[in-house]
Each structure stands twice: as C-alpha cells, then as structure tokens.
Coordinates of C-alpha atoms in Angstrom, one line a residue:
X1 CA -0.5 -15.3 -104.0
X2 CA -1.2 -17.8 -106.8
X3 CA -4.8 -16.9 -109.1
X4 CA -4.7 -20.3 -110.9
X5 CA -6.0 -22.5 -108.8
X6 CA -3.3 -25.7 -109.8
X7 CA -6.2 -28.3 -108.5
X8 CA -7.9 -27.5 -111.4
X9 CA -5.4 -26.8 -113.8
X10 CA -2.9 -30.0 -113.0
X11 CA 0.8 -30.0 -113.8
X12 CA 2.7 -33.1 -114.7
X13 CA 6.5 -33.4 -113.7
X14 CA 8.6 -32.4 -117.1
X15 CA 5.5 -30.5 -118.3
X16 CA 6.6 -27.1 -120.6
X17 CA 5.2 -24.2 -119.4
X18 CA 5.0 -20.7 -120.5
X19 CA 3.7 -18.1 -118.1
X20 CA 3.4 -15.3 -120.4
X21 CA 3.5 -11.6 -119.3
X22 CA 4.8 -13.4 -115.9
X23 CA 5.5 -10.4 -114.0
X24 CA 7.2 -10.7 -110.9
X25 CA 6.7 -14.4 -111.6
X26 CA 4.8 -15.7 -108.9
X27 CA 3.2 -18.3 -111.4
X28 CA 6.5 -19.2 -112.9
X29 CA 7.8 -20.4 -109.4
X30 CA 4.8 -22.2 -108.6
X31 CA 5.1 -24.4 -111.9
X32 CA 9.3 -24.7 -110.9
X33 CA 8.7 -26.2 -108.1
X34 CA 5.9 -28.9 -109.3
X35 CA 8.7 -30.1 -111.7
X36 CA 8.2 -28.1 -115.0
X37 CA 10.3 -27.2 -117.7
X38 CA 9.0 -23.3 -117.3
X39 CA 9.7 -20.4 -119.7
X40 CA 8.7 -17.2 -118.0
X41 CA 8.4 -14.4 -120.8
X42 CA 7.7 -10.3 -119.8
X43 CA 8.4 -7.7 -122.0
X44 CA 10.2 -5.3 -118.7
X45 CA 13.2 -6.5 -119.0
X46 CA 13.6 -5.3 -114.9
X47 CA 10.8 -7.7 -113.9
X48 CA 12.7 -10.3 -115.8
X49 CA 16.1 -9.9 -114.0
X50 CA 14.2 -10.5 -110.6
X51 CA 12.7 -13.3 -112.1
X52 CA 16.0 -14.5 -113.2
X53 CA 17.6 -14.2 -109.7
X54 CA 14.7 -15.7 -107.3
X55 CA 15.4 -18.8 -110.2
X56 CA 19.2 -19.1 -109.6
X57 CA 17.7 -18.8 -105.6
X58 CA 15.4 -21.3 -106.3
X59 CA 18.0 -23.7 -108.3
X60 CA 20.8 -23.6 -105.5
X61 CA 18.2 -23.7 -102.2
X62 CA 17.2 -27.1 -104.1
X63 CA 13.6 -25.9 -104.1
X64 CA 12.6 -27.4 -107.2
X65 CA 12.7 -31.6 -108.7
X66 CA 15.3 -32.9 -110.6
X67 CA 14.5 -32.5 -114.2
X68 CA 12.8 -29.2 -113.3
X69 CA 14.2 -26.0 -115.7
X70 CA 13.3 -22.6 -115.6
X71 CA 14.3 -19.9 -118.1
X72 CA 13.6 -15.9 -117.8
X73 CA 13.6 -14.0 -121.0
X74 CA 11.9 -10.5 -122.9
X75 CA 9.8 -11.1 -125.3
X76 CA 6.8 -9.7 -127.1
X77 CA 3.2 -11.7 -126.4
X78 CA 1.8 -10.6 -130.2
X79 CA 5.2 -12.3 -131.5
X80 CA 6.5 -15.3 -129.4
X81 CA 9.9 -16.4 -130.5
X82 CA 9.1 -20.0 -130.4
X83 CA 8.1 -22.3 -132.9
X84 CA 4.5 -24.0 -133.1
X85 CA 3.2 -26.3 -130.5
X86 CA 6.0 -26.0 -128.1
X87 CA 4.2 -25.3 -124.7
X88 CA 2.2 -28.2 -123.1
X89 CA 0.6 -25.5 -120.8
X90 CA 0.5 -22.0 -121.2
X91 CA -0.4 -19.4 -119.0
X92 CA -1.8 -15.7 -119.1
X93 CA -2.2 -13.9 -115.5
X94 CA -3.6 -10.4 -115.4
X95 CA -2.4 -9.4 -118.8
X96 CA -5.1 -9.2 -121.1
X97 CA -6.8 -6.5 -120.0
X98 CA -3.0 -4.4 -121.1
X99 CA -3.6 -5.5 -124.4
X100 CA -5.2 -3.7 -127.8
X101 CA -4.8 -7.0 -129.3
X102 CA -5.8 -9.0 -127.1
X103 CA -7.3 -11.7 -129.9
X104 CA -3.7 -11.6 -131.2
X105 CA -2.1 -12.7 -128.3
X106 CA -4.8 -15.2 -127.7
X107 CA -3.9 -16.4 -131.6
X108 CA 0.1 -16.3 -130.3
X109 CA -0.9 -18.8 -127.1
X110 CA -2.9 -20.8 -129.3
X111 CA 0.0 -21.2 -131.7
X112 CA 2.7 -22.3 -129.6
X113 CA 0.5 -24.5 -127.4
X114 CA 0.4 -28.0 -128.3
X115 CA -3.0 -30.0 -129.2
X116 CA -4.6 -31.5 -126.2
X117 CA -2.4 -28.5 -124.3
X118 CA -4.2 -26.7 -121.2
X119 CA -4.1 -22.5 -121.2
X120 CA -5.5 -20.9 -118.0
X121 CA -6.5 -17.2 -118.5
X122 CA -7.3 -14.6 -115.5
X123 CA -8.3 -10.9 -115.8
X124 CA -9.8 -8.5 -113.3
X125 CA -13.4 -9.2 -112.8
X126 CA -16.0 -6.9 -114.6
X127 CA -17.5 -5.9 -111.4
X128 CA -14.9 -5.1 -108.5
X129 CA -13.0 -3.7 -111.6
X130 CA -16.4 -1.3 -112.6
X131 CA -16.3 0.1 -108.9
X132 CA -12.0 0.7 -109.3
X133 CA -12.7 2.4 -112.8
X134 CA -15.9 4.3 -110.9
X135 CA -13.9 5.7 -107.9
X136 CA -10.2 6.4 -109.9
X137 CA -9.3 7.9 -113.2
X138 CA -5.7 7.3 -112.0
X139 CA -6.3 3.5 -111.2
X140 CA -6.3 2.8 -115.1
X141 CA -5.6 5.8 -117.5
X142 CA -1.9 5.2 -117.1
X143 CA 0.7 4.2 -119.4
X144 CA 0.3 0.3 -119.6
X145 CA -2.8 0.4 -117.8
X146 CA -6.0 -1.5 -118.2
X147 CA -8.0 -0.7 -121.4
X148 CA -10.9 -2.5 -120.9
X149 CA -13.1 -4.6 -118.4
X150 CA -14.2 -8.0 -119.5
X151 CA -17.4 -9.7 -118.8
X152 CA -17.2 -13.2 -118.1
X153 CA -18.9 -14.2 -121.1
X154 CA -17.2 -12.0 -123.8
X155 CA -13.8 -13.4 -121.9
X156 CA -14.7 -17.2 -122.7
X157 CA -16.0 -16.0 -126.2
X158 CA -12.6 -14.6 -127.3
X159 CA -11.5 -18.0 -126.1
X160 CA -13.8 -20.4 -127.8
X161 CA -12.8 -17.9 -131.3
X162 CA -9.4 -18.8 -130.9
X163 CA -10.2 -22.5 -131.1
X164 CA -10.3 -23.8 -127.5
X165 CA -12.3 -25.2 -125.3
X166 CA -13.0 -23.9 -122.0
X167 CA -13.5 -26.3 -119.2
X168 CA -13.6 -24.4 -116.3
X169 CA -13.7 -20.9 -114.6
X170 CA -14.1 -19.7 -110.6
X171 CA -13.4 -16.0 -109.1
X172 CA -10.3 -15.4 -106.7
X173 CA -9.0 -12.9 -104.2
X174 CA -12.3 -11.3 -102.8
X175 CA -10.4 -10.2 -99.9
X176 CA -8.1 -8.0 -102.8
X177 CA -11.1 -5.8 -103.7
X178 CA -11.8 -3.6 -100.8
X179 CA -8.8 -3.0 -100.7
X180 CA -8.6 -1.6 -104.0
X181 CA -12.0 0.4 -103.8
X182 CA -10.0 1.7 -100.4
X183 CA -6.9 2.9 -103.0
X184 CA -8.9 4.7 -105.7
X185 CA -11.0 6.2 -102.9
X186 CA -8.3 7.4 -100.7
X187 CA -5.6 8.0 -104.6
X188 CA -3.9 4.9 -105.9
X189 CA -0.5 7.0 -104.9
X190 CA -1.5 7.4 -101.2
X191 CA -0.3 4.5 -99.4
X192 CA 0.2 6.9 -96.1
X193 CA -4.0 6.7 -95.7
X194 CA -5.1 4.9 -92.8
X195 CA -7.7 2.9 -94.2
X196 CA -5.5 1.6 -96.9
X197 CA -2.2 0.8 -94.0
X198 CA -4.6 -1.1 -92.3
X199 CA -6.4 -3.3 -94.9
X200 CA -2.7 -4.1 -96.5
X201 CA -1.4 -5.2 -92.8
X202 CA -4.5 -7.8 -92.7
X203 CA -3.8 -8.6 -96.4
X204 CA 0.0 -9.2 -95.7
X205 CA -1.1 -10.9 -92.6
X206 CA -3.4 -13.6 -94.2
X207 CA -0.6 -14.1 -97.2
X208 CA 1.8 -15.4 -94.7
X209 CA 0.0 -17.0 -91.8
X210 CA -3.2 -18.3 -94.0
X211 CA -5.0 -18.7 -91.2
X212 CA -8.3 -20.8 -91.6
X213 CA -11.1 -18.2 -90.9
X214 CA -9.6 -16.1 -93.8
X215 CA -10.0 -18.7 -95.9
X216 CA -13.4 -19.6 -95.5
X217 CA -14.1 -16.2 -95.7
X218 CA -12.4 -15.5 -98.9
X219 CA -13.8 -19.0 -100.5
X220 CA -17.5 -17.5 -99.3
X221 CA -16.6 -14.0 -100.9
X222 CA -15.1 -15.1 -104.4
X223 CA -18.9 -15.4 -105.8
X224 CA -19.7 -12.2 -104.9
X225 CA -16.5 -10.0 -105.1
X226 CA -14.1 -12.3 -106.1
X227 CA -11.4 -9.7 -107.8
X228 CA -10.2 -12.1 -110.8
X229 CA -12.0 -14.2 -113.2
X230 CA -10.3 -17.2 -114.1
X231 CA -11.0 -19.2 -117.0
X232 CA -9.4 -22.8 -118.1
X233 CA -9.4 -24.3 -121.4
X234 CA -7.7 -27.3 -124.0
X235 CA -6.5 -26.8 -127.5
X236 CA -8.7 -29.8 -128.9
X237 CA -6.9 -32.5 -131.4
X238 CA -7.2 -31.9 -134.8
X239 CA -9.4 -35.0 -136.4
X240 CA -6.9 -36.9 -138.6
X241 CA -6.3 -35.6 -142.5
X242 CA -8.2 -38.1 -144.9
X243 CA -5.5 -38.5 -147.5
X244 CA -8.0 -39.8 -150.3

C-alpha cells in the first residue's frame, strides 16, 4: 500500500533514493523495483532486518533492473551519516508527526538532497487524525507516538522554511480512516471487535484484489477523508556565485 503517488513524483532508472524512517519498507521496494539505487534508513534496528531480507528476496527472485541497489541500514534522521547532496530523491512516509524536531530533520533531508532533487513528505491528515486523537488517548500517547497533528498549510510552510519548493500535494487512503475511528472507538488493542474484523477483511480484500469500484470510491473519498496528506517538492538550484 504505496502513499506516494510515483505518477507524480517520477523515478528515473539509477536514481539515489533515500526513504527515511522506511519502516517495514513498503516505499523502499517500490523505488527497487523502478531501478533505483535505494538506501532505506529506520532507526528499529528489527524493522531494518526485515527490510534487509525481503531485499536479498527481492535481489535473487530477479524482481528488480539491472543496475538497481538497495541497502538497509540504522540510522538517526536528525544526523544522517551521509555527506551533502548525496540523494537525488528523498523520501519521508508517516514519520514526521514522531518527531520533536521535526524542522531538524527537514534541515537533515534538505542537506543530503541534491539541488534540483525531489523530496515527497506524507503525514496523517489534520482531520481523520482529530477524530483518532478525539475517540483514543491510547491511539497516540504512547512511546514513539504521534505528537502533533499537522494542518496542511503549516506542513508546506515547514517545507518552504527549509528552502524547497513544493509542487504538489493530494490526500490518500480514505478507505484507512474508518477503520481507525472503528479502532480508537472499539481500543486500539482490541482487534477481537467485530466491527474492526470486518472493516480489516474488506481492507485486506481491496489491497490484494484492487478491484475497480474500490477504487473509484477511494479516489471520490480522498478529498474528504483522505487519511494522509501528501506533499511534493524540489530543492531549487542555487543561482551561480559572482566571483567579482
């Protein structure tokens, strides 16, 4: 279940990718197999041994191009081990909202991102994320939980601070919200509730069969519910240095 929509953030075969705070990677593989050279970076160092794997699965099933490379390693997002400008694309999936710093790690991408590089950005959005907070305590006063809830606009002004250039933003996964309102109603824990079996079969159900009147109805939705916010943006040029 990709959040980037790749139509409107392009990849070019040999491109350098970091997907930072990559999780369970899903973003990672996508960019592997378009023919990236990907680096996917999480600080659980579990996450990143799965990662690892479904790469070495990936490698030998022949899933990805040749010249494609993909590396899984820890690492902190306030202090990337790599130098400047390394990363034509960089991107940042449900992470920011973790994050005290977040205009740190927004100063970190920035860094290692070269000029004329793309960055694609997604959080939860302010209002399907409003109702979660409303209904459950649980859902986000946890230990690496979310810490805030950002409005579309203050999201693409932390973003023009840093120095780039949005170009783009669109909502995804309405058909993900209900069935988060149904967890924090029925306790984020209780995955026995009915309401909450049912809604994940149907969610389960649409991932693998993608069947076309989900799709319309999810493209219909995103407006209105859509459960991410996802913004796209360059890292301009810098005009050349007048040496007199």
């Amino acid at each position: 279940m990709l959040t980037v929509d790749f139509s409107r953030f392009p990849l070019a075969p040999g491109d350098r990718v970091l997907d930072l705070g990559c999780g369970a990677g899903r973003h990672a593989f996508e960019c592997y197999r378009r023919g990236a050279r990907v680096v996917a970076l999480d600080q659980n160092e579990e996450e990143i041994k799965e990662v690892a794997k479904w790469f070495a699965a990936m490698e030998e099933a022949g899933e990805a191009p040749a010249g494609a490379t993909a590396t899984a390693m820890e690492g902190d997002a306030l202090a990337l081990p790599f130098p400047d400008e390394s990363f034509d694309v960089v991107i940042i999936s449900e992470v920011m909202e973790h994050i005290h710093d977040d205009k740190g790690v927004l100063a970190e991408m920035v860094r290692v991102l070269k000029p004329g590089g793309r960055i694609a950005v997604t959080v939860p959005r302010y209002g399907p994320e409003k109702v979660c907070w409303t209904l459950s305590d649980a859902y986000h006063e946890v230990e690496g939980g979310h810490i805030r809830i950002y409005r579309a606009d203050q999201l693409l002004a932390r973003i023009r601070e840093a120095g780039l250039r949005p170009y783009g933003t669109h909502h995804a996964h309405a058909l993900h919200s209900p069935y988060w309102w149904l967890k924090c109603a029925f306790g984020v824990d209780n995955d026995k509730a009915l309401p909450v079996r049912a809604y994940h079969k149907l969610l389960v159900w649409d991932i693998m069969k993608k069947p076309l009147a989900t799709r319309v109805a999810e493209q219909a939705l995103n407006p209105l519910i859509g459960k991410s916010f996802v913004a796209y943006a360059t890292k301009p040029h810098l005009p050349p240095v007048d040496a007199a």
